[in-house]
CSV table of C-alpha atoms and ligand atoms in Angstrom, one decimal:
chain,number,residue,atom,x,y,z
A,1,MET,CA,-87.9,-74.3,5.7
A,2,SER,CA,-85.8,-76.8,3.7
A,3,LYS,CA,-87.1,-79.7,1.7
A,4,PHE,CA,-86.4,-83.4,1.6
A,5,THR,CA,-87.1,-85.7,-1.4
A,6,VAL,CA,-88.5,-89.1,-0.4
A,7,ILE,CA,-87.0,-91.8,-2.6
A,8,SER,CA,-88.7,-95.2,-3.2
A,9,PRO,CA,-86.3,-97.9,-2.0
A,10,THR,CA,-87.7,-100.3,-4.7
A,11,THR,CA,-87.3,-98.1,-7.8
A,12,GLU,CA,-84.8,-95.5,-6.5
A,13,LYS,CA,-87.0,-92.8,-8.0
A,14,PRO,CA,-88.2,-89.7,-6.2
A,15,VAL,CA,-91.7,-90.0,-4.7
A,16,LYS,CA,-92.5,-86.7,-3.0
A,17,GLU,CA,-91.0,-83.5,-1.7
A,18,ILE,CA,-91.5,-82.9,2.0
A,19,GLU,CA,-91.1,-79.6,3.8
A,20,LEU,CA,-88.9,-79.9,6.9
A,21,ALA,CA,-89.6,-77.7,9.9
A,22,ASP,CA,-87.0,-75.4,11.2
A,23,LEU,CA,-86.5,-74.4,14.8
A,24,ALA,CA,-89.0,-71.5,14.7
A,25,ALA,CA,-91.7,-73.6,13.1
A,26,THR,CA,-91.1,-76.4,15.6
A,27,ASP,CA,-91.5,-74.0,18.5
A,28,LEU,CA,-94.7,-72.6,17.1
A,29,VAL,CA,-96.2,-76.1,16.9
A,30,ILE,CA,-95.0,-77.0,20.4
A,31,ALA,CA,-96.7,-73.8,21.7
A,32,LYS,CA,-99.9,-74.6,19.9
A,33,THR,CA,-99.8,-78.2,21.3
A,34,GLU,CA,-99.3,-76.9,24.8
A,35,LYS,CA,-102.4,-74.6,24.4
A,36,ALA,CA,-104.4,-77.6,23.2
A,37,PHE,CA,-103.4,-79.5,26.3
A,38,GLN,CA,-105.3,-77.1,28.5
A,39,THR,CA,-108.6,-78.1,26.8
A,40,TRP,CA,-107.8,-81.7,25.8
A,41,ARG,CA,-107.1,-82.7,29.5
A,42,LYS,CA,-110.5,-81.4,30.4
A,43,VAL,CA,-112.5,-83.3,27.7
A,44,ASN,CA,-114.8,-85.7,29.6
A,45,PRO,CA,-113.3,-89.2,29.7
A,46,GLY,CA,-116.2,-90.7,27.8
A,47,ASP,CA,-115.8,-88.1,25.0
A,48,ARG,CA,-112.1,-88.6,24.8
A,49,ALA,CA,-112.7,-92.4,24.6
A,50,ARG,CA,-115.2,-91.9,21.8
A,51,LEU,CA,-112.8,-89.6,19.8
A,52,LEU,CA,-110.1,-92.2,20.0
A,53,ARG,CA,-112.5,-95.0,18.9
A,54,ASN,CA,-113.4,-92.7,16.0
A,55,PHE,CA,-109.7,-92.2,15.1
A,56,ALA,CA,-109.3,-96.0,15.2
A,57,SER,CA,-112.3,-96.5,12.8
A,58,ILE,CA,-111.0,-93.8,10.4
A,59,VAL,CA,-107.6,-95.5,10.4
A,60,ASP,CA,-109.4,-98.8,9.8
A,61,SER,CA,-111.1,-97.4,6.7
A,62,HIS,CA,-107.7,-96.3,5.3
A,63,ILE,CA,-105.7,-99.4,6.0
A,64,GLU,CA,-105.1,-100.1,2.3
A,65,GLU,CA,-104.1,-96.5,1.5
A,66,LEU,CA,-101.7,-96.4,4.5
A,67,ALA,CA,-100.2,-99.7,3.6
A,68,GLN,CA,-99.6,-98.7,0.0
A,69,LEU,CA,-97.9,-95.5,1.2
A,70,GLU,CA,-95.6,-97.6,3.4
A,71,VAL,CA,-94.7,-99.9,0.5
A,72,LEU,CA,-93.9,-96.8,-1.6
A,73,ASN,CA,-92.0,-94.9,1.1
A,74,SER,CA,-90.2,-97.7,3.1
A,75,GLY,CA,-90.2,-100.7,0.8
A,76,HIS,CA,-92.1,-102.8,3.4
A,77,THR,CA,-93.9,-105.9,2.0
A,78,ILE,CA,-97.6,-105.2,1.4
A,79,GLY,CA,-98.5,-108.0,3.9
A,80,ASN,CA,-96.4,-106.3,6.6
A,81,ALA,CA,-97.6,-102.8,5.8
A,82,ARG,CA,-101.2,-103.9,6.2
A,83,TRP,CA,-100.4,-105.4,9.6
A,84,GLU,CA,-98.6,-102.2,10.6
A,85,ALA,CA,-101.6,-100.0,9.7
A,86,GLY,CA,-103.9,-102.4,11.5
A,87,ASN,CA,-101.7,-102.2,14.5
A,88,VAL,CA,-102.2,-98.5,14.7
A,89,ARG,CA,-106.0,-99.1,14.7
A,90,ASP,CA,-105.7,-101.8,17.3
A,91,VAL,CA,-103.6,-99.7,19.6
A,92,LEU,CA,-106.0,-96.8,19.4
A,93,ASN,CA,-108.9,-99.1,20.1
A,94,TYR,CA,-107.1,-100.7,23.0
A,95,TYR,CA,-106.2,-97.4,24.7
A,96,SER,CA,-109.6,-95.9,23.9
A,97,ALA,CA,-110.8,-97.9,26.9
A,98,ALA,CA,-108.3,-96.1,29.2
A,99,PRO,CA,-109.8,-92.6,29.7
A,100,GLU,CA,-112.8,-94.1,31.5
A,101,ARG,CA,-110.6,-96.5,33.6
A,102,LEU,CA,-107.7,-94.2,34.6
A,103,PHE,CA,-108.2,-95.2,38.3
A,104,GLY,CA,-106.3,-93.8,41.2
A,105,LYS,CA,-106.3,-95.4,44.7
A,106,GLN,CA,-107.9,-94.7,48.0
A,107,ILE,CA,-105.3,-95.5,50.6
A,108,PRO,CA,-106.1,-96.0,54.3
A,109,VAL,CA,-104.4,-93.4,56.4
A,110,PRO,CA,-105.0,-91.9,59.9
A,111,ASN,CA,-107.0,-88.8,60.4
A,112,GLY,CA,-108.4,-88.4,56.9
A,113,ILE,CA,-108.7,-89.8,53.4
A,114,ASP,CA,-105.9,-90.2,50.9
A,115,ILE,CA,-106.5,-90.4,47.2
A,116,THR,CA,-104.1,-90.7,44.3
A,117,PHE,CA,-104.8,-89.3,40.8
A,118,LYS,CA,-103.2,-90.1,37.5
A,119,GLU,CA,-102.6,-86.7,35.9
A,120,PRO,CA,-101.5,-86.2,32.3
A,121,LEU,CA,-98.0,-84.8,31.8
A,122,GLY,CA,-98.6,-82.2,29.1
A,123,VAL,CA,-97.0,-82.1,25.7
A,124,ILE,CA,-95.3,-85.4,24.8
A,125,GLY,CA,-92.5,-85.4,22.1
A,126,ILE,CA,-92.4,-88.6,20.2
A,127,ILE,CA,-89.3,-89.3,18.0
A,128,VAL,CA,-89.8,-92.2,15.6
A,129,PRO,CA,-87.2,-94.2,13.5
A,130,TRP,CA,-87.6,-95.2,9.9
A,131,ASN,CA,-87.9,-99.0,10.4
A,132,PHE,CA,-91.6,-99.2,11.5
A,133,PRO,CA,-93.0,-95.7,11.0
A,134,MET,CA,-96.6,-96.5,11.8
A,135,PRO,CA,-96.6,-98.9,14.7
A,136,ILE,CA,-93.9,-97.1,16.7
A,137,ALA,CA,-95.7,-93.8,16.3
A,138,GLY,CA,-99.0,-95.4,17.5
A,139,TRP,CA,-97.4,-97.0,20.5
A,140,GLY,CA,-96.6,-93.5,21.6
A,141,PHE,CA,-99.5,-91.4,20.6
A,142,GLY,CA,-102.3,-94.0,21.4
A,143,PRO,CA,-101.7,-94.1,25.2
A,144,ALA,CA,-100.4,-90.5,25.4
A,145,LEU,CA,-103.6,-89.1,24.0
A,146,ALA,CA,-105.8,-91.5,26.0
A,147,ALA,CA,-104.1,-90.3,29.3
A,148,GLY,CA,-105.0,-86.6,28.4
A,149,ASN,CA,-101.7,-85.5,27.0
A,150,THR,CA,-101.2,-83.7,23.6
A,151,VAL,CA,-98.5,-84.9,21.2
A,152,VAL,CA,-95.9,-83.6,18.8
A,153,LEU,CA,-94.5,-86.4,16.6
A,154,LYS,CA,-91.4,-86.3,14.5
A,155,PRO,CA,-91.1,-89.1,11.9
A,156,ALA,CA,-87.7,-90.1,10.6
A,157,GLU,CA,-86.6,-87.8,7.8
A,158,ILE,CA,-86.7,-90.5,5.2
A,159,THR,CA,-90.1,-92.2,6.1
A,160,PRO,CA,-92.5,-89.4,6.9
A,161,MET,CA,-95.4,-90.2,4.6
A,162,THR,CA,-97.7,-92.4,6.7
A,163,ALA,CA,-97.2,-90.3,9.9
A,164,ILE,CA,-98.3,-87.2,7.9
A,165,ARG,CA,-101.4,-89.1,6.7
A,166,LEU,CA,-102.2,-90.3,10.3
A,167,GLY,CA,-102.1,-86.6,11.4
A,168,GLU,CA,-104.7,-85.7,8.7
A,169,LEU,CA,-106.8,-88.7,9.7
A,170,ALA,CA,-106.8,-87.6,13.3
A,171,ILE,CA,-108.4,-84.3,12.3
A,172,GLU,CA,-110.9,-86.1,10.1
A,173,ALA,CA,-111.8,-88.2,13.2
A,174,GLY,CA,-112.6,-85.1,15.2
A,175,ILE,CA,-109.5,-85.0,17.4
A,176,PRO,CA,-109.4,-81.3,18.1
A,177,GLU,CA,-106.9,-79.1,16.2
A,178,GLY,CA,-103.5,-78.9,18.0
A,179,VAL,CA,-103.9,-82.2,20.0
A,180,PHE,CA,-101.9,-84.4,17.7
A,181,ASN,CA,-99.3,-82.7,15.5
A,182,VAL,CA,-96.8,-84.3,13.1
A,183,ILE,CA,-93.7,-82.3,12.5
A,184,PRO,CA,-91.4,-83.6,9.7
A,185,GLY,CA,-87.8,-82.6,10.2
A,186,LYS,CA,-84.3,-83.4,11.0
A,187,GLY,CA,-83.3,-85.1,14.2
A,188,SER,CA,-80.7,-82.5,14.9
A,189,ILE,CA,-83.3,-79.7,14.6
A,190,VAL,CA,-86.8,-80.9,15.4
A,191,GLY,CA,-85.8,-83.9,17.6
A,192,GLU,CA,-83.3,-81.9,19.6
A,193,ARG,CA,-85.8,-79.1,20.1
A,194,PHE,CA,-88.3,-81.6,21.6
A,195,VAL,CA,-85.5,-82.3,24.2
A,196,THR,CA,-84.6,-78.6,24.9
A,197,ASN,CA,-88.0,-76.9,24.7
A,198,PRO,CA,-89.4,-76.8,28.3
A,199,LEU,CA,-93.0,-77.0,27.1
A,200,VAL,CA,-92.3,-80.6,26.1
A,201,ARG,CA,-92.7,-82.6,29.3
A,202,LYS,CA,-91.7,-86.1,28.1
A,203,ILE,CA,-89.8,-87.7,25.3
A,204,VAL,CA,-90.6,-91.1,23.8
A,205,PHE,CA,-87.6,-92.0,21.7
A,206,THR,CA,-87.2,-95.0,19.5
A,207,GLY,CA,-84.0,-95.3,17.5
A,208,SER,CA,-80.3,-96.1,17.8
A,209,THR,CA,-78.6,-96.5,21.2
A,210,THR,CA,-76.0,-93.8,20.3
A,211,VAL,CA,-78.7,-91.1,19.6
A,212,GLY,CA,-80.7,-92.4,22.6
A,213,LYS,CA,-77.8,-91.8,25.0
A,214,GLY,CA,-77.5,-88.2,23.8
A,215,ILE,CA,-81.2,-87.7,24.3
A,216,MET,CA,-81.0,-89.1,27.8
A,217,ARG,CA,-78.1,-86.6,28.6
A,218,GLY,CA,-80.2,-83.8,27.1
A,219,CYS,CA,-83.3,-84.7,29.2
A,220,ALA,CA,-81.3,-84.6,32.4
A,221,ASP,CA,-81.1,-80.8,32.2
A,222,GLN,CA,-84.9,-80.5,32.8
A,223,VAL,CA,-85.3,-83.9,34.5
A,224,LYS,CA,-87.6,-84.5,31.5
A,225,ARG,CA,-89.4,-87.8,31.6
A,226,LEU,CA,-88.1,-90.3,29.1
A,227,THR,CA,-88.9,-93.6,27.5
A,228,LEU,CA,-86.2,-95.2,25.3
A,229,GLU,CA,-86.6,-98.0,22.8
A,230,LEU,CA,-83.1,-98.7,21.4
A,231,GLY,CA,-81.1,-101.2,19.5
A,232,GLY,CA,-80.9,-105.0,19.8
A,233,LYS,CA,-78.9,-108.1,18.9
A,234,SER,CA,-81.3,-110.8,20.0
A,235,ALA,CA,-80.5,-114.5,20.3
A,236,ASN,CA,-82.6,-117.3,18.8
A,237,ILE,CA,-81.6,-120.3,20.9
A,238,ILE,CA,-82.2,-123.7,19.4
A,239,PHE,CA,-81.9,-126.7,21.8
A,240,ALA,CA,-81.4,-130.2,20.5
A,241,ASP,CA,-84.7,-131.3,22.1
A,242,SER,CA,-86.7,-128.8,20.0
A,243,ASP,CA,-88.8,-129.4,16.9
A,244,ILE,CA,-85.8,-128.7,14.7
A,245,GLN,CA,-87.8,-128.7,11.5
A,246,LYS,CA,-90.2,-126.0,12.8
A,247,ALA,CA,-87.3,-123.9,14.4
A,248,ALA,CA,-85.4,-124.0,11.1
A,249,ALA,CA,-88.4,-123.2,8.9
A,250,ASN,CA,-89.2,-120.2,11.1
A,251,ALA,CA,-85.6,-118.9,11.6
A,252,PRO,CA,-85.4,-116.8,8.4
A,253,GLY,CA,-88.5,-114.8,9.2
A,254,ALA,CA,-87.1,-114.2,12.7
A,255,VAL,CA,-84.2,-112.2,11.3
A,256,PHE,CA,-85.0,-111.3,7.7
A,257,ASP,CA,-88.5,-109.9,8.2
A,258,ASN,CA,-88.5,-106.2,7.2
A,259,ALA,CA,-85.1,-106.9,5.6
A,260,GLY,CA,-83.6,-107.3,9.1
A,261,GLN,CA,-84.4,-103.7,9.9
A,262,ASP,CA,-86.1,-104.7,13.1
A,263,CYS,CA,-84.9,-104.0,16.6
A,264,CYS,CA,-86.2,-107.4,17.6
A,265,ALA,CA,-84.4,-109.3,14.7
A,266,ARG,CA,-83.0,-112.5,16.0
A,267,SER,CA,-79.6,-111.8,14.4
A,268,ARG,CA,-77.7,-114.2,16.6
A,269,LEU,CA,-78.6,-117.8,16.0
A,270,LEU,CA,-77.3,-120.1,18.8
A,271,VAL,CA,-77.6,-123.8,18.0
A,272,GLN,CA,-76.8,-126.7,20.3
A,273,ARG,CA,-73.8,-128.5,18.8
A,274,SER,CA,-75.3,-132.0,18.8
A,275,VAL,CA,-77.9,-130.8,16.2
A,276,PHE,CA,-75.9,-128.1,14.5
A,277,ASP,CA,-75.4,-129.8,11.1
A,278,LYS,CA,-79.0,-131.1,11.0
A,279,PHE,CA,-80.4,-127.6,11.8
A,280,MET,CA,-78.1,-125.8,9.3
A,281,SER,CA,-79.1,-128.0,6.4
A,282,GLU,CA,-82.8,-127.4,7.1
A,283,PHE,CA,-82.1,-123.7,7.7
A,284,GLU,CA,-80.3,-123.4,4.3
A,285,VAL,CA,-83.3,-124.8,2.5
A,286,ALA,CA,-85.6,-122.2,4.3
A,287,VAL,CA,-83.2,-119.3,3.5
A,288,LYS,CA,-83.0,-120.1,-0.1
A,289,LYS,CA,-86.8,-120.3,-0.3
A,290,PHE,CA,-87.3,-116.9,1.4
A,291,ARG,CA,-89.0,-114.7,-1.2
A,292,VAL,CA,-87.1,-111.4,-1.7
A,293,GLU,CA,-89.0,-109.5,-4.4
A,294,ASP,CA,-91.0,-106.4,-5.2
A,295,PRO,CA,-92.6,-105.6,-1.9
A,296,ALA,CA,-95.9,-104.7,-3.6
A,297,LEU,CA,-96.4,-108.4,-4.6
A,298,GLU,CA,-98.7,-110.4,-2.3
A,299,THR,CA,-96.1,-113.2,-2.2
A,300,ALA,CA,-93.1,-111.0,-1.0
A,301,GLU,CA,-91.5,-112.0,2.3
A,302,MET,CA,-88.8,-109.4,2.1
A,303,GLY,CA,-88.3,-106.1,0.2
A,304,PRO,CA,-85.3,-103.9,-0.3
A,305,LEU,CA,-83.4,-102.0,2.4
A,306,VAL,CA,-84.8,-98.6,3.2
A,307,SER,CA,-82.1,-96.4,1.6
A,308,ALA,CA,-78.8,-96.3,-0.2
A,309,THR,CA,-77.2,-95.3,3.0
A,310,GLN,CA,-78.5,-98.3,4.9
A,311,LEU,CA,-77.4,-100.6,2.1
A,312,ALA,CA,-73.9,-99.2,2.3
A,313,ARG,CA,-73.9,-99.6,6.1
A,314,VAL,CA,-74.9,-103.3,5.8
A,315,LYS,CA,-72.3,-104.0,3.0
A,316,GLU,CA,-69.6,-102.6,5.3
A,317,TYR,CA,-70.1,-105.5,7.6
A,318,LEU,CA,-69.2,-107.9,4.9
A,319,PRO,CA,-65.9,-106.8,3.4
A,320,GLN,CA,-64.3,-108.8,0.6
A,321,GLY,CA,-63.5,-112.3,1.8
A,322,THR,CA,-65.9,-112.6,4.7
A,323,PRO,CA,-66.7,-116.3,5.0
A,324,ILE,CA,-70.4,-116.7,4.3
A,325,ALA,CA,-72.2,-120.0,5.1
A,326,PHE,CA,-74.9,-119.4,2.5
A,327,GLN,CA,-77.2,-116.7,1.1
A,328,GLY,CA,-80.7,-116.4,-0.2
A,329,THR,CA,-81.6,-114.6,-3.4
A,330,LYS,CA,-82.3,-111.0,-4.5
A,331,PRO,CA,-83.7,-109.4,-7.6
A,332,GLU,CA,-81.4,-107.7,-10.1
A,333,GLY,CA,-81.9,-104.1,-11.3
A,334,PRO,CA,-82.8,-100.9,-9.3
A,335,GLY,CA,-83.6,-101.0,-5.6
A,336,TYR,CA,-81.6,-101.3,-2.4
A,337,TRP,CA,-81.4,-105.1,-2.4
A,338,PHE,CA,-79.3,-107.2,-0.2
A,339,ALA,CA,-79.7,-111.0,-0.2
A,340,PRO,CA,-80.4,-112.8,3.1
A,341,THR,CA,-77.0,-113.8,4.4
A,342,VAL,CA,-75.9,-116.4,7.0
A,343,LEU,CA,-72.4,-116.0,8.6
A,344,LEU,CA,-70.4,-118.5,10.6
A,345,PRO,CA,-68.2,-116.3,12.9
A,346,LYS,CA,-65.0,-117.7,14.3
A,347,ASP,CA,-66.1,-116.6,17.8
A,348,ALA,CA,-68.1,-114.1,19.8
A,349,ASN,CA,-65.6,-111.3,19.2
A,350,ASP,CA,-66.6,-111.1,15.5
A,351,ARG,CA,-67.9,-107.6,14.7
A,352,ALA,CA,-70.9,-108.7,12.6
A,353,TYR,CA,-71.8,-111.1,15.5
A,354,ARG,CA,-71.6,-108.4,18.2
A,355,GLU,CA,-73.0,-105.2,16.5
A,356,GLU,CA,-76.5,-104.4,15.4
A,357,ILE,CA,-76.3,-104.5,11.6
A,358,PHE,CA,-80.0,-103.7,10.9
A,359,GLY,CA,-79.9,-105.6,7.7
A,360,PRO,CA,-80.7,-109.2,6.6
A,361,VAL,CA,-77.6,-110.8,8.1
A,362,VAL,CA,-77.5,-113.5,10.8
A,363,SER,CA,-74.5,-115.0,12.6
A,364,VAL,CA,-74.6,-118.6,13.8
A,365,LEU,CA,-72.7,-120.0,16.8
A,366,PRO,CA,-72.8,-123.5,18.4
A,367,PHE,CA,-73.3,-124.0,22.1
A,368,GLU,CA,-72.7,-127.0,24.3
A,369,ASP,CA,-75.4,-127.1,27.0
A,370,GLU,CA,-78.1,-124.9,28.8
A,371,ALA,CA,-75.6,-122.9,30.9
A,372,ASP,CA,-73.4,-122.3,27.8
A,373,ALA,CA,-76.5,-121.0,25.8
A,374,ILE,CA,-77.5,-118.6,28.6
A,375,ARG,CA,-73.9,-117.3,29.0
A,376,ILE,CA,-73.6,-116.7,25.2
A,377,ALA,CA,-77.0,-115.1,24.9
A,378,ASN,CA,-76.3,-112.7,27.7
A,379,ASP,CA,-72.9,-111.7,26.4
A,380,SER,CA,-74.2,-108.6,24.7
A,381,ASP,CA,-74.7,-104.9,25.7
A,382,TYR,CA,-78.3,-105.3,24.3
A,383,GLY,CA,-81.3,-107.1,25.8
A,384,LEU,CA,-84.4,-106.5,23.7
A,385,SER,CA,-85.8,-109.8,22.5
A,386,GLY,CA,-85.1,-113.4,21.7
A,387,SER,CA,-86.5,-116.9,21.2
A,388,ILE,CA,-86.0,-120.2,23.0
A,389,TRP,CA,-86.8,-123.4,21.1
A,390,SER,CA,-87.2,-126.5,23.3
A,391,ARG,CA,-89.8,-129.2,24.1
A,392,ASP,CA,-88.6,-129.4,27.7
A,393,ILE,CA,-91.0,-127.1,29.6
A,394,GLY,CA,-88.7,-126.8,32.6
A,395,ARG,CA,-85.8,-125.8,30.4
A,396,ALA,CA,-87.9,-123.3,28.5
A,397,ILE,CA,-88.9,-121.7,31.8
A,398,ARG,CA,-85.4,-121.7,33.3
A,399,VAL,CA,-83.8,-120.3,30.2
A,400,SER,CA,-86.5,-117.6,29.6
A,401,ARG,CA,-86.0,-116.5,33.3
A,402,ALA,CA,-82.2,-116.4,32.8
A,403,VAL,CA,-81.9,-114.5,29.5
A,404,GLU,CA,-81.6,-110.8,30.1
A,405,ALA,CA,-84.1,-109.4,27.6
A,406,GLY,CA,-87.5,-107.7,27.8
A,407,ASN,CA,-89.4,-109.7,25.3
A,408,LEU,CA,-88.9,-113.5,24.8
A,409,SER,CA,-90.9,-116.1,23.1
A,410,VAL,CA,-90.8,-119.9,23.5
A,411,ASN,CA,-91.2,-122.0,20.3
A,412,SER,CA,-92.2,-118.9,18.5
A,413,ASN,CA,-90.4,-115.8,17.2
A,414,SER,CA,-93.2,-113.2,17.8
A,415,SER,CA,-92.2,-110.2,19.8
A,416,VAL,CA,-95.0,-107.6,19.6
A,417,ARG,CA,-98.5,-107.9,20.9
A,418,TYR,CA,-100.2,-104.7,21.8
A,419,TRP,CA,-101.8,-106.3,24.9
A,420,THR,CA,-98.4,-107.0,26.5
A,421,PRO,CA,-95.4,-104.8,27.7
A,422,PHE,CA,-92.6,-104.2,25.2
A,423,GLY,CA,-89.1,-102.8,26.0
A,424,GLY,CA,-85.5,-103.6,26.6
A,425,TYR,CA,-83.0,-104.6,29.3
A,426,LYS,CA,-79.5,-103.0,29.4
A,427,GLN,CA,-78.6,-100.7,26.5
A,428,SER,CA,-81.8,-101.7,24.6
A,429,GLY,CA,-83.9,-99.2,26.4
A,430,LEU,CA,-85.6,-97.7,29.4
A,431,GLY,CA,-89.2,-98.2,30.3
A,432,ARG,CA,-91.9,-100.2,28.7
A,433,GLU,CA,-94.5,-99.4,26.0
A,434,LEU,CA,-97.8,-101.2,25.2
A,435,GLY,CA,-99.9,-103.4,27.5
A,436,PRO,CA,-102.0,-102.4,30.4
A,437,ASP,CA,-99.3,-100.4,32.2
A,438,ALA,CA,-98.3,-98.1,29.4
A,439,LEU,CA,-100.5,-95.3,30.8
A,440,ASP,CA,-98.2,-95.1,33.8
A,441,ALA,CA,-95.5,-93.8,31.4
A,442,PHE,CA,-97.8,-90.9,30.4
A,443,THR,CA,-99.1,-89.8,33.8
A,444,GLU,CA,-97.8,-88.5,37.1
A,445,VAL,CA,-99.2,-89.9,40.3
A,446,LYS,CA,-100.6,-87.2,42.4
A,447,ASN,CA,-101.3,-87.9,46.1
A,448,VAL,CA,-103.9,-85.8,47.9
A,449,PHE,CA,-104.6,-86.0,51.6
A,450,PHE,CA,-107.9,-84.7,53.0
A,451,ASP,CA,-108.0,-84.1,56.7
A,452,THR,CA,-111.3,-85.2,58.1
A,453,GLN,CA,-110.7,-84.2,61.8
A,454,GLU,CA,-113.1,-81.8,63.4
B,1,NAD,P1,-81.7,-93.0,14.7
B,1,NAD,O1,-81.3,-93.0,16.1
B,1,NAD,O2,-80.7,-92.5,13.7
B,1,NAD,O3,-83.0,-92.0,14.5
B,1,NAD,C1,-84.2,-92.2,15.2
B,1,NAD,C2,-84.9,-90.9,15.2
B,1,NAD,O4,-84.2,-89.9,16.0
B,1,NAD,C3,-85.1,-90.2,13.8
B,1,NAD,O5,-86.4,-89.6,13.8
B,1,NAD,C4,-84.0,-89.2,13.8
B,1,NAD,O6,-84.3,-88.1,12.9
B,1,NAD,C5,-84.0,-88.7,15.2
B,1,NAD,N1,-82.8,-88.1,15.7
B,1,NAD,C6,-81.5,-88.3,15.2
B,1,NAD,N2,-80.6,-87.5,15.9
B,1,NAD,C7,-81.3,-86.9,16.8
B,1,NAD,C8,-80.9,-86.0,17.9
B,1,NAD,N3,-79.7,-85.6,18.0
B,1,NAD,N4,-81.9,-85.6,18.7
B,1,NAD,C9,-83.2,-85.9,18.6
B,1,NAD,N5,-83.6,-86.8,17.6
B,1,NAD,C10,-82.7,-87.3,16.7
B,1,NAD,O7,-82.3,-94.4,14.4
B,1,NAD,P2,-82.8,-95.0,13.0
B,1,NAD,O8,-81.6,-95.3,12.1
B,1,NAD,O9,-83.9,-94.1,12.4
B,1,NAD,O10,-83.5,-96.4,13.4
B,1,NAD,C11,-82.8,-97.5,13.6
B,1,NAD,C12,-82.5,-97.8,15.1
B,1,NAD,O11,-83.7,-97.8,15.8
B,1,NAD,C13,-81.9,-99.2,15.3
B,1,NAD,O12,-80.8,-99.1,16.3
B,1,NAD,C14,-83.0,-100.0,16.0
B,1,NAD,O13,-82.7,-101.0,16.8
B,1,NAD,C15,-83.8,-98.9,16.7
B,1,NAD,N6,-85.1,-99.3,17.0
B,1,NAD,C16,-85.5,-99.7,18.3
B,1,NAD,C17,-86.8,-100.2,18.5
B,1,NAD,C18,-87.2,-100.6,19.9
B,1,NAD,O14,-88.4,-100.6,20.1
B,1,NAD,N7,-86.3,-100.9,20.8
B,1,NAD,C19,-87.7,-100.2,17.5
B,1,NAD,C20,-87.3,-99.8,16.2
B,1,NAD,C21,-86.0,-99.4,16.0
């Protein structure tokens, strides 16, 4: 076992030492999780539902504690962190209704009866990134457990604290030992073992597109089931006929929330040329007002970046001399701070415009008309999210049907609602999480024919 020291992104001081699992320890937990599957799958649907509701209610009574842990570990604003902990509760409550409603079908066939069953898969390996440690974990383990699977969860090395606490709360809630296990460790050890250990029957991976592609290759060996939630470079499209004031006032939050470390960040801002100057002057006011400060303050809208490494990566996108349209503010002193930054790239070949920076940086390009906006928005390997601002309902419908992305919003920048499916087009992912159909990703359909002939 090796150790990892968690560092506070706000103070740069050590917070806690975490033991990292090695290969042997990982295999032991996976074996225990597989054993627990044999009993968890047989727990009566009503009892499984009750245990999940209990888990949700224990999380609910620890919202503040979990939120404070996330502020400390990840530098999330306290407002966001409370929402994130609440999201875990809501997802558990939502999927607690599933065990008693996991319906199959009865299909008319000749000479007998045909029934389908939704069977659990077994051990699910969930690999979580550092940007939203709580919600992304919950989107996996909520529906996975509800469908009768057991779970091993690997948090990101640098942000393990809330996941470890959620593992303890599950036990407090009465979820049987071995059903939900959090294994802190390195991606190259614990994460890779989830992929190679045959007892793990499905991987749910959220993280970078590069690592996701490697995991997809690894899963091919065992035809292991896989859900991928990967990177993004989403477009925020502002038409001249939109409420420019509202679109501009909301644009900073759409990209700088969570310090831009959001797969759904609208980091490409496309503005119709006829309103470009008007939009930019209102946007500048909003960016300069955006409160970047100690994330523990109730007023904070943005905290620091998660680590020194991430800060260095973001800075790399802005070498000396990069033309910057304008920037917001940031505190002085310790902490991995980066001021909200607005770039005006020369064209769509610009590196900062094309690549996912995962920091508070947005690139703005003008467009001429509807067709031009759609063409520019779709000129990306990614397709996760995006926004369309227009008062013309026909245009909003046409453009939202034409943009190749999994989660779009019209006259809003919200991406995630646990009631609705979430996932990406193109290199932003494979499969969908959340919403009513997420259970399908955690079950196999079994078809059984009963011959009724004499
Ligand atoms: P990352 O790919 O470096 O790591 C993600 C997780 O995978 C971590 O737990 C890491 O330890 C693990 N890992 C690393 N190498 C591994 C390997 N070889 N095998 C198995 N596991 C391995 O990503 P990150 O830097 O933690 O997160 C940022 C990325 O996540 C961004 O690209 C972002 O867009 C993406 N993301 C996507 C979504 C979405 O829903 N689409 C949501 C959040 C973040």
